[in-house]
Short mmCIF file of C-alpha atoms and ligand atoms in Angstrom, two decimals:
data_model
loop_
_atom_site.label_atom_id
_atom_site.label_comp_id
_atom_site.label_asym_id
_atom_site.label_seq_id
_atom_site.Cartn_x
_atom_site.Cartn_y
_atom_site.Cartn_z
CA MET A 1 -18.25 -3.75 -1.51
CA PRO A 2 -17.73 -7.10 -3.24
CA GLU A 3 -14.92 -6.88 -5.79
CA GLY A 4 -14.63 -8.73 -9.10
CA PRO A 5 -13.36 -12.06 -7.71
CA SER A 6 -16.31 -12.32 -5.29
CA ILE A 7 -18.69 -11.67 -8.16
CA LEU A 8 -17.03 -14.52 -10.08
CA LEU A 9 -17.86 -16.83 -7.17
CA MET A 10 -21.45 -15.60 -7.33
CA LYS A 11 -21.55 -16.46 -11.02
CA GLU A 12 -20.42 -20.00 -10.23
CA ASP A 13 -23.22 -20.32 -7.68
CA LEU A 14 -25.80 -19.10 -10.23
CA GLN A 15 -24.49 -21.29 -13.04
CA LYS A 16 -26.87 -24.16 -12.29
CA PHE A 17 -29.78 -21.95 -13.42
CA ALA A 18 -28.35 -21.37 -16.89
CA GLY A 19 -30.65 -22.96 -19.47
CA LYS A 20 -33.53 -23.04 -16.97
CA LYS A 21 -36.86 -21.21 -17.15
CA VAL A 22 -38.04 -18.67 -14.56
CA ILE A 23 -41.16 -20.04 -12.84
CA LEU A 24 -41.73 -17.18 -10.43
CA ALA A 25 -40.23 -13.72 -9.89
CA VAL A 26 -40.75 -11.88 -6.60
CA GLY A 27 -39.19 -8.96 -4.72
CA ASN A 28 -39.50 -5.19 -4.50
CA ALA A 29 -37.40 -4.20 -7.53
CA LYS A 30 -39.15 -1.39 -9.38
CA PHE A 31 -40.05 -3.13 -12.62
CA ASP A 32 -42.63 -5.55 -13.94
CA ARG A 33 -41.19 -8.84 -12.66
CA ASP A 34 -43.75 -10.85 -14.62
CA LEU A 35 -41.75 -9.98 -17.76
CA LEU A 36 -39.21 -12.54 -16.54
CA VAL A 37 -41.67 -15.38 -15.93
CA GLY A 38 -41.42 -18.07 -18.60
CA LYS A 39 -38.14 -16.69 -19.91
CA THR A 40 -35.06 -18.92 -20.10
CA LEU A 41 -31.83 -17.75 -18.49
CA LYS A 42 -29.43 -18.09 -21.38
CA GLU A 43 -26.21 -16.96 -19.81
CA ILE A 44 -24.65 -15.24 -16.80
CA ARG A 45 -22.16 -12.63 -17.83
CA LEU A 46 -19.92 -10.46 -15.68
CA TYR A 47 -18.65 -6.98 -16.08
CA GLY A 48 -16.47 -6.12 -13.12
CA LYS A 49 -18.72 -5.82 -10.11
CA GLN A 50 -21.90 -6.22 -12.16
CA THR A 51 -23.71 -9.44 -12.99
CA TYR A 52 -25.86 -9.71 -16.10
CA LEU A 53 -28.57 -12.34 -16.30
CA ILE A 54 -29.09 -12.71 -20.03
CA PHE A 55 -32.59 -13.76 -21.12
CA ASP A 56 -34.06 -13.71 -24.64
CA GLU A 57 -35.03 -10.09 -25.22
CA ILE A 58 -34.41 -8.65 -21.80
CA ASN A 59 -31.58 -8.74 -19.34
CA VAL A 60 -31.24 -8.15 -15.64
CA ARG A 61 -28.26 -6.28 -14.25
CA ILE A 62 -27.42 -6.90 -10.61
CA HIS A 63 -24.99 -4.68 -8.74
CA LEU A 64 -24.48 -5.57 -5.08
CA LEU A 65 -23.22 -2.03 -4.26
CA MET A 66 -22.02 -1.61 -0.64
CA PHE A 67 -24.37 -3.86 1.28
CA GLY A 68 -25.85 -6.24 -1.28
CA SER A 69 -25.84 -10.00 -0.92
CA TYR A 70 -27.35 -13.10 -2.47
CA GLU A 71 -28.54 -16.53 -1.41
CA ILE A 72 -29.11 -19.70 -3.36
CA ASP A 73 -32.14 -21.95 -2.74
CA GLY A 74 -33.00 -20.88 0.83
CA GLN A 75 -34.25 -17.41 1.73
CA MET A 76 -32.82 -16.50 5.13
CA LYS A 77 -33.18 -12.71 4.88
CA PRO A 78 -36.42 -10.70 5.23
CA ASP A 79 -38.72 -9.86 2.29
CA SER A 80 -38.17 -6.14 2.95
CA ASN A 81 -34.54 -6.55 1.77
CA LEU A 82 -35.44 -8.78 -1.17
CA ARG A 83 -35.02 -6.89 -4.44
CA LEU A 84 -35.41 -9.91 -6.65
CA GLY A 85 -36.11 -13.57 -6.07
CA LEU A 86 -36.17 -15.97 -9.00
CA SER A 87 -37.55 -19.51 -8.85
CA PHE A 88 -36.38 -22.14 -11.29
CA LYS A 89 -37.22 -25.84 -11.49
CA ASN A 90 -33.93 -26.71 -9.79
CA GLY A 91 -33.80 -24.03 -7.12
CA LYS A 92 -34.03 -20.34 -6.28
CA ALA A 93 -31.83 -17.27 -6.37
CA PHE A 94 -32.34 -14.32 -4.00
CA PHE A 95 -30.75 -10.89 -4.37
CA TYR A 96 -30.87 -8.47 -1.42
CA THR A 97 -30.22 -4.75 -0.87
CA CYS A 98 -28.74 -4.32 -4.31
CA SER A 99 -29.40 -2.48 -7.54
CA VAL A 100 -31.50 -4.52 -9.99
CA LYS A 101 -32.28 -3.15 -13.45
CA LEU A 102 -34.00 -4.46 -16.55
CA LEU A 103 -31.98 -3.67 -19.66
CA PRO A 104 -32.59 -4.19 -23.38
CA ASN A 105 -30.16 -6.15 -25.59
CA ASP A 106 -28.88 -2.92 -27.15
CA PHE A 107 -27.46 -1.91 -23.81
CA LEU A 108 -25.21 -4.98 -23.74
CA LYS A 109 -23.58 -3.85 -26.96
CA SER A 110 -22.54 -0.58 -25.29
CA ILE A 111 -20.41 -2.38 -22.69
CA ASP A 112 -16.64 -2.66 -23.15
CA TRP A 113 -16.41 -6.31 -21.99
CA GLU A 114 -12.64 -6.22 -22.59
CA ALA A 115 -12.25 -3.84 -19.61
CA ASP A 116 -13.11 -6.61 -17.12
CA VAL A 117 -9.75 -7.53 -15.57
CA MET A 118 -10.82 -11.13 -14.92
CA SER A 119 -12.37 -11.75 -18.31
CA ASP A 120 -10.90 -14.15 -20.88
CA ILE A 121 -11.02 -11.23 -23.30
CA TRP A 122 -9.33 -8.71 -20.95
CA ASN A 123 -7.38 -6.34 -23.15
CA PRO A 124 -4.25 -4.94 -21.44
CA GLU A 125 -3.26 -2.87 -24.49
CA LYS A 126 -6.57 -1.07 -24.35
CA ALA A 127 -6.08 -0.41 -20.62
CA GLU A 128 -2.65 1.01 -21.37
CA ALA A 129 -4.07 3.36 -24.01
CA LYS A 130 -6.73 4.57 -21.57
CA LEU A 131 -4.06 5.18 -18.91
CA ARG A 132 -1.81 7.04 -21.31
CA SER A 133 -4.66 9.37 -22.23
CA ASN A 134 -5.07 10.24 -18.50
CA PRO A 135 -1.55 11.27 -17.40
CA GLU A 136 -2.84 13.56 -14.61
CA MET A 137 -4.82 10.80 -12.94
CA MET A 138 -3.50 9.41 -9.65
CA VAL A 139 -2.76 5.67 -9.77
CA CYS A 140 -5.21 5.08 -6.87
CA ASP A 141 -8.00 6.60 -8.99
CA ALA A 142 -6.86 4.78 -12.14
CA LEU A 143 -7.15 1.38 -10.48
CA MET A 144 -10.62 2.22 -9.11
CA ASN A 145 -11.79 3.48 -12.50
CA GLN A 146 -14.31 0.88 -13.70
CA ASP A 147 -13.94 1.92 -17.34
CA ILE A 148 -10.25 0.98 -17.20
CA PHE A 149 -10.06 -1.78 -14.56
CA SER A 150 -13.57 -3.13 -14.22
CA GLY A 151 -13.86 -5.31 -11.12
CA VAL A 152 -11.01 -3.74 -9.15
CA GLY A 153 -12.01 -2.43 -5.73
CA ASN A 154 -10.24 -0.95 -2.74
CA ILE A 155 -8.62 -4.16 -1.50
CA ILE A 156 -7.17 -4.97 -4.91
CA LYS A 157 -6.02 -1.37 -5.32
CA ASN A 158 -4.09 -1.34 -2.03
CA GLU A 159 -2.53 -4.75 -2.53
CA VAL A 160 -1.52 -4.12 -6.15
CA LEU A 161 0.17 -0.82 -5.26
CA PHE A 162 2.06 -2.48 -2.41
CA ARG A 163 3.12 -5.32 -4.72
CA ILE A 164 4.49 -2.99 -7.37
CA ALA A 165 5.96 -0.56 -4.77
CA VAL A 166 4.12 2.52 -6.03
CA GLN A 167 2.69 5.22 -3.74
CA PRO A 168 -1.08 5.65 -4.36
CA GLU A 169 -0.90 9.39 -5.14
CA SER A 170 1.63 8.90 -7.97
CA LEU A 171 0.48 10.29 -11.29
CA VAL A 172 -0.11 7.82 -14.12
CA GLY A 173 1.89 9.97 -16.54
CA ASP A 174 4.94 9.96 -14.23
CA LEU A 175 5.20 6.17 -14.01
CA PRO A 176 8.11 4.66 -15.96
CA PRO A 177 6.83 2.34 -18.74
CA GLU A 178 7.81 -0.83 -16.84
CA LYS A 179 5.85 0.33 -13.76
CA LEU A 180 2.83 1.11 -15.91
CA ASN A 181 3.02 -2.43 -17.31
CA GLU A 182 3.33 -3.89 -13.81
CA LEU A 183 0.29 -1.91 -12.72
CA ILE A 184 -1.74 -3.39 -15.56
CA SER A 185 -0.53 -6.97 -15.21
CA GLU A 186 -0.76 -7.09 -11.40
CA ALA A 187 -4.33 -5.75 -11.42
CA ARG A 188 -5.25 -9.01 -13.16
CA ASN A 189 -2.75 -11.28 -11.35
CA TYR A 190 -3.78 -10.09 -7.90
CA SER A 191 -7.47 -10.51 -8.80
CA PHE A 192 -6.87 -14.20 -9.49
CA ASP A 193 -4.84 -14.58 -6.29
CA PHE A 194 -7.77 -12.92 -4.48
CA LEU A 195 -10.12 -15.48 -6.05
CA LYS A 196 -7.91 -18.41 -5.01
CA TRP A 197 -7.54 -17.11 -1.43
CA LYS A 198 -11.24 -16.27 -1.17
CA ARG A 199 -12.07 -19.88 -2.14
CA GLU A 200 -9.66 -21.12 0.56
CA ASN A 201 -11.10 -18.62 3.04
CA THR A 202 -7.61 -17.19 3.58
CA LEU A 203 -7.96 -13.83 1.81
CA LYS A 204 -7.37 -11.57 4.84
CA ARG A 205 -4.38 -13.62 5.95
CA HIS A 206 -2.69 -12.71 2.67
CA TRP A 207 -3.22 -8.95 2.95
CA LYS A 208 0.12 -7.19 3.03
CA ALA A 209 -1.09 -3.56 3.15
CA HIS A 210 -4.92 -3.39 3.23
CA HIS A 211 -5.97 -2.69 6.86
CA GLN A 212 -2.51 -3.69 8.12
CA LYS A 213 -0.64 -1.81 10.84
CA ASN A 214 3.00 -2.40 9.89
CA CYS A 215 4.84 -2.95 6.65
CA PRO A 216 5.69 -6.65 6.21
CA GLN A 217 8.92 -5.64 4.46
CA CYS A 218 10.49 -2.96 6.66
CA GLY A 219 8.32 -3.12 9.78
CA LYS A 220 7.52 0.60 9.82
CA PRO A 221 3.92 1.71 10.48
CA LEU A 222 1.86 1.88 7.29
CA ILE A 223 0.18 5.14 6.31
CA SER A 224 -3.63 5.04 6.35
CA LYS A 225 -5.02 7.93 4.31
CA ILE A 226 -7.96 8.88 2.09
CA THR A 227 -6.44 9.45 -1.34
CA GLY A 228 -7.46 10.68 -4.77
CA LYS A 229 -10.75 11.78 -6.27
CA SER A 230 -12.27 8.38 -5.49
CA LYS A 231 -11.77 9.29 -1.78
CA ARG A 232 -11.15 5.71 -0.68
CA ARG A 233 -8.73 4.70 2.04
CA SER A 234 -5.22 3.76 1.04
CA PHE A 235 -2.75 1.79 3.14
CA TYR A 236 0.85 2.11 2.05
CA CYS A 237 4.48 2.16 3.16
CA GLU A 238 6.25 5.47 2.72
CA ALA A 239 9.64 3.76 2.74
CA ASP A 240 8.92 0.98 0.23
CA GLN A 241 6.36 2.56 -2.11
CA LYS A 242 7.79 5.25 -4.34
CA LEU A 243 5.95 8.45 -5.18
CA TYR A 244 6.29 9.17 -8.90
ZN1 LIG B 1 7.98 -0.76 4.25
#
């Protein structure tokens, strides 16, 4: 599943359509696509793994889910996978095998934009308050919780926990205050490192724990285990990552 940084790259690719009018809308998304024709794309806004195409009265939310993808200008994938294709004067955007929803403006007001870890208005104090009100939550679940750390996915989770030397099944309420702060700050810092490495095409080379066999610090085999209520795979070092 694409994580926040990959969605930021998608936003950059879509940016050339901002201020442009939709000429044609195609695809098999289950809504009246003609509602979009003639509308101007005002803005592209992100919330974690979701992309919002903001028009005048209506908005389109795109979530790539597990297998979604997009293409700009040229359609290389079959129509059967095409959920939404938008034509503008200066090119085309195609969204495949993803969730596409039409949403009213009111819905946008219900979103806590400050929960997006890569946003300019990311609010770490608010994240801390949410964590403190969930002391029984495992840190692996906390990082994957999109209401707290919107945009964080499994790669970011595994790498952040390795970086801050915390075992994934540790409980939020048992973390010392400085570890809780590290968790919050590294969720954002690692996301920007992810973005930089993804741009350079060197992301995997920088993985220290995610899908790695041995710990880069002590050389012991890493544990690979499904953890937490989110039931996603964790990779961690039993020697270097402390269970709180
Ligand atoms: Zn180790």
